[in-house]
Tab-separated table of C-alpha atoms in Angstrom:
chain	number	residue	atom	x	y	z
A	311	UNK	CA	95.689	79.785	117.763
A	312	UNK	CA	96.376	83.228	116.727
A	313	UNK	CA	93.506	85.813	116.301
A	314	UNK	CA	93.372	86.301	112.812
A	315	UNK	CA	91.562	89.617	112.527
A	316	UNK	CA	92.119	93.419	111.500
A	317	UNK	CA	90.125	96.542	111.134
A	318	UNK	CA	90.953	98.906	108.280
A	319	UNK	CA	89.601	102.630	108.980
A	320	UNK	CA	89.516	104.180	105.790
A	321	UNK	CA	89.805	108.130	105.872
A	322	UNK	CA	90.984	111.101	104.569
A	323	UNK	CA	93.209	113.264	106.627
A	324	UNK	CA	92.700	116.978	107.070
A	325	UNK	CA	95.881	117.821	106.224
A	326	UNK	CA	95.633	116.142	102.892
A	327	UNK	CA	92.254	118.212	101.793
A	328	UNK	CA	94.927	121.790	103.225
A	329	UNK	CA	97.755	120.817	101.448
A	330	UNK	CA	96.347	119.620	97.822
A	331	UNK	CA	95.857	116.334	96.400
A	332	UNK	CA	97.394	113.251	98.026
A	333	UNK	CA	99.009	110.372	95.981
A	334	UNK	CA	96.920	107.328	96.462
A	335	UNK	CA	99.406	104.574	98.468
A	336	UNK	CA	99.679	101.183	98.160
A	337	UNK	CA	100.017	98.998	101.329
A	338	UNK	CA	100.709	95.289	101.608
A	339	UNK	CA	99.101	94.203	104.540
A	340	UNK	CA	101.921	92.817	106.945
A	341	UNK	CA	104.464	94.667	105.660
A	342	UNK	CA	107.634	94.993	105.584
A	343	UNK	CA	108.116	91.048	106.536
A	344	UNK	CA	104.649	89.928	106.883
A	345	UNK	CA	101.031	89.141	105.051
A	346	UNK	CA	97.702	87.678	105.451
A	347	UNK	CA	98.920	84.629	108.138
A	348	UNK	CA	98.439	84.335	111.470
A	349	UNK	CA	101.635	85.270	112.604
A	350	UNK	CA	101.581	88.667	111.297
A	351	UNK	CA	100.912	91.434	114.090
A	352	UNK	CA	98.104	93.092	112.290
A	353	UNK	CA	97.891	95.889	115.236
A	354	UNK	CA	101.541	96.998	115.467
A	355	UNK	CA	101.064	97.330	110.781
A	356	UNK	CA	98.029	99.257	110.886
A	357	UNK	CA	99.469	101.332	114.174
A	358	UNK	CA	101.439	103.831	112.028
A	359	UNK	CA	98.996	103.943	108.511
A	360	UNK	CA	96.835	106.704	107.759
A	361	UNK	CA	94.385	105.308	104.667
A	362	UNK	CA	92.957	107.530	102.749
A	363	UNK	CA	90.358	107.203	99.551
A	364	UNK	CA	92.325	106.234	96.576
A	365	UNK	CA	94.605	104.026	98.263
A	366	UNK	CA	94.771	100.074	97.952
A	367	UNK	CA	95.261	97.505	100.304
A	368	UNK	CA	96.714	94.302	99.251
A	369	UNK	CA	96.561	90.733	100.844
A	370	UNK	CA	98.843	88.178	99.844
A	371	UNK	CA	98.733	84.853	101.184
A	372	UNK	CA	98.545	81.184	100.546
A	373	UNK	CA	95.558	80.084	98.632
A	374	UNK	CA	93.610	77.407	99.757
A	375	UNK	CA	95.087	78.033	103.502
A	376	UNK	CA	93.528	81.120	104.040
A	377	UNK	CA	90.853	83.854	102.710
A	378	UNK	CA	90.036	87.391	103.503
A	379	UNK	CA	85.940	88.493	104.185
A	380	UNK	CA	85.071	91.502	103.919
A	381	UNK	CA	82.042	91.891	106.906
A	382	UNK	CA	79.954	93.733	108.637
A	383	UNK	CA	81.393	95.284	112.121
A	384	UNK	CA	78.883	92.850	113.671
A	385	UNK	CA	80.171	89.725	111.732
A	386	UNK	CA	83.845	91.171	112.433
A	387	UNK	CA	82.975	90.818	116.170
A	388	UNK	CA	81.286	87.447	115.961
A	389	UNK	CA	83.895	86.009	113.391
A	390	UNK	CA	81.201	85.456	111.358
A	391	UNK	CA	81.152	85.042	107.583
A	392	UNK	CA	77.362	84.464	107.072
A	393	UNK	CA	76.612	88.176	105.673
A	394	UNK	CA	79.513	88.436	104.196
A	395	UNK	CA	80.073	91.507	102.139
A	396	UNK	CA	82.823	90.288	100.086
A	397	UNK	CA	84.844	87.155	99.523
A	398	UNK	CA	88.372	87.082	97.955
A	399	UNK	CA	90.424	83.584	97.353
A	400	UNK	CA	93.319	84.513	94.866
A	401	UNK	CA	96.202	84.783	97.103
A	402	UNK	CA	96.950	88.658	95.909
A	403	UNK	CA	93.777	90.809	96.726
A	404	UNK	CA	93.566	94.269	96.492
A	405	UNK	CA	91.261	96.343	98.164
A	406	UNK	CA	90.264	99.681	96.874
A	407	UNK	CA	89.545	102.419	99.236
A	408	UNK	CA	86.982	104.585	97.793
A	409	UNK	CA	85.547	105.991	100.895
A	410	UNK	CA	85.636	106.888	104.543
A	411	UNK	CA	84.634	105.145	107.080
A	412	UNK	CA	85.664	101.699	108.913
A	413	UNK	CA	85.940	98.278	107.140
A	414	UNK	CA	86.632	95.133	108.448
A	415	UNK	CA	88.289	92.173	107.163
A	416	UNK	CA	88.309	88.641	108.749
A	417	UNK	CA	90.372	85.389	107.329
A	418	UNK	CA	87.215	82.929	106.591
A	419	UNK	CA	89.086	79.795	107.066
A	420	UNK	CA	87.530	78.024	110.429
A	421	UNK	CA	90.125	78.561	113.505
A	422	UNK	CA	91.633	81.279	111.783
A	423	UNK	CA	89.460	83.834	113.733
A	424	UNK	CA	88.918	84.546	117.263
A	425	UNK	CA	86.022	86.296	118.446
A	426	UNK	CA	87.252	87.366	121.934
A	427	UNK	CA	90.909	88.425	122.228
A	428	UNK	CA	92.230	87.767	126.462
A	429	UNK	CA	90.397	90.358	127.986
A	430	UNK	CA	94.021	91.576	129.395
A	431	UNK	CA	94.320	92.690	125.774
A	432	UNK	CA	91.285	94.604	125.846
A	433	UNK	CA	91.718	98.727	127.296
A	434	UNK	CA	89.104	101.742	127.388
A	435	UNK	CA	90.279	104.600	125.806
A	436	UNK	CA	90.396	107.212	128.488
A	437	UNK	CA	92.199	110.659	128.445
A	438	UNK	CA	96.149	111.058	129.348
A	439	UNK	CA	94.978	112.640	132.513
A	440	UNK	CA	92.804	109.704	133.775
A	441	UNK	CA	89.612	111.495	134.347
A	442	UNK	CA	86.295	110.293	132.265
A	443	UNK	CA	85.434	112.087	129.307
A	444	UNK	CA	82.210	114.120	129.448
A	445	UNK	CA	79.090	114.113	127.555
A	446	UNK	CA	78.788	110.418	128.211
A	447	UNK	CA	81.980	109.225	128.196
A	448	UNK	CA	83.043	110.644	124.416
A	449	UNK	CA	85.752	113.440	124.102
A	450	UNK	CA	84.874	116.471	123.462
A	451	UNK	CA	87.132	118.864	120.942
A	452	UNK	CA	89.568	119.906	123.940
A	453	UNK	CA	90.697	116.328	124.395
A	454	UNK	CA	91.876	115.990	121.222
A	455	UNK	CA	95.350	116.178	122.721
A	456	UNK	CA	94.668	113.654	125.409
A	457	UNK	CA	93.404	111.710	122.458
A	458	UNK	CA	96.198	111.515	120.585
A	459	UNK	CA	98.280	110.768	123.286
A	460	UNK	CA	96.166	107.569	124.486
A	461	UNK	CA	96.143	106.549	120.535
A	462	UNK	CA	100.238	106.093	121.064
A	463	UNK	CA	100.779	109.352	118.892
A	464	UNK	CA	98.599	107.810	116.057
A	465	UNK	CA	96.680	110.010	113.894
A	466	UNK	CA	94.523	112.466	115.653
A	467	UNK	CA	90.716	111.331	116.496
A	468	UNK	CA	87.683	112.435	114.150
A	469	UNK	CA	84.932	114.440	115.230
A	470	UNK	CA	82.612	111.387	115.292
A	471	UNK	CA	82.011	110.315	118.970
A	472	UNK	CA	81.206	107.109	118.074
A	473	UNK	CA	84.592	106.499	116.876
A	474	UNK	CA	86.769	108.047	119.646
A	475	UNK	CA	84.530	105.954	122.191
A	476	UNK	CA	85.858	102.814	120.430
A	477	UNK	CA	87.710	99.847	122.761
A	478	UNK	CA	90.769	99.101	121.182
A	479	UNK	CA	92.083	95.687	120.932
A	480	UNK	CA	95.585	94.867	120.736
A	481	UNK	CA	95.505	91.603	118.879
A	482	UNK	CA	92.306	91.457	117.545
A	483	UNK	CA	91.779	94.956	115.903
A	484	UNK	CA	93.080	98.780	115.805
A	485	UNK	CA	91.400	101.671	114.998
A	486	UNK	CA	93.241	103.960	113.524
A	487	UNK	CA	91.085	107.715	113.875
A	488	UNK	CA	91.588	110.734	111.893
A	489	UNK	CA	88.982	113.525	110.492
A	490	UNK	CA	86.842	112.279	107.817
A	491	UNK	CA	87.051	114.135	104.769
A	492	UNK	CA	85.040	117.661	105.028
A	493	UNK	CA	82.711	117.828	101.970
């Protein structure tokens, strides 16, 4: 059965803080033609989104069939609901983003959530140019370029190594990486 999993990185752009107040978006998860089932392609919708605080997420789907959990990154990996950080069952959730920073939403419903996506679905994030990253395997500033490039021309990667060192999942999760807000 198909994964039913996606990662939501909520951040503010640096071009919004240059350029003046941003109008908060709305997004239906899935959209244009899908929602919250398991035959949306949660990593080709959250490829091209840039979230930023203010915004709202919305899940529709079919209530009792499925659910969505907000967890921990740790219960997003391990499908698990048990620490749970937030439950929603109406069918038309939204989700406030008041922050930056990753969030992770799972569908509670058992079978609805893989843990392991085929490990051909799994890739390293590595530079256009193929060598390793220094400092440990995170980019430093003058990859940035190389960075955007491996992110498919996604929004550019933050300053936080942590993030840019993430393993990206095709069907299981994206990460979408842009500078946190400066403040």
């Amino acid at each position: 059965m198909a994964a039913m999993k996606i990662t939501l990185l909520a951040v503010a752009a640096i071009s919004a803080v240059l350029l003046g107040t941003a109008s908060a978006a709305t997004y239906g998860v899935g959209e244009p033609g899908g929602s919250w089932t398991l035959n949306t392609d949660y990593s080709n919708w959250v490829s091209n989104k840039k979230f930023h605080p203010g915004d709202e997420i919305v899940f529709k789907y079919s209530t009792p069939a499925h659910n969505v959990v907000e967890v921990s990154k740790a219960g997003y990996d391990s499908c698990s609901t048990d620490s749970a950080i937030n439950t929603l069952t109406s069918g038309n959730d939204v989700v406030a983003i008041n922050a930056t920073g990753t969030r992770y939403f799972i569908c509670g419903i058992p079978g609805h959530c893989s843990p392991t996506p085929p490990a051909s679905m799994k890739r390293q994030l590595t530079p256009r140019n193929g060598r390793p990253f220094p400092h440990g395997g995170c980019p430093s500033v003058t990859h940035a370029s190389h960075m955007a490039a491996a992110l498919q021309k996604r929004a550019p990667p933050p300053p936080a190594c942590r993030l840019r060192c993430s393993t990206l999942s095709a069907l299981s999760s994206t990460h979408i990486t842009t500078p946190p807000q400066p403040g």
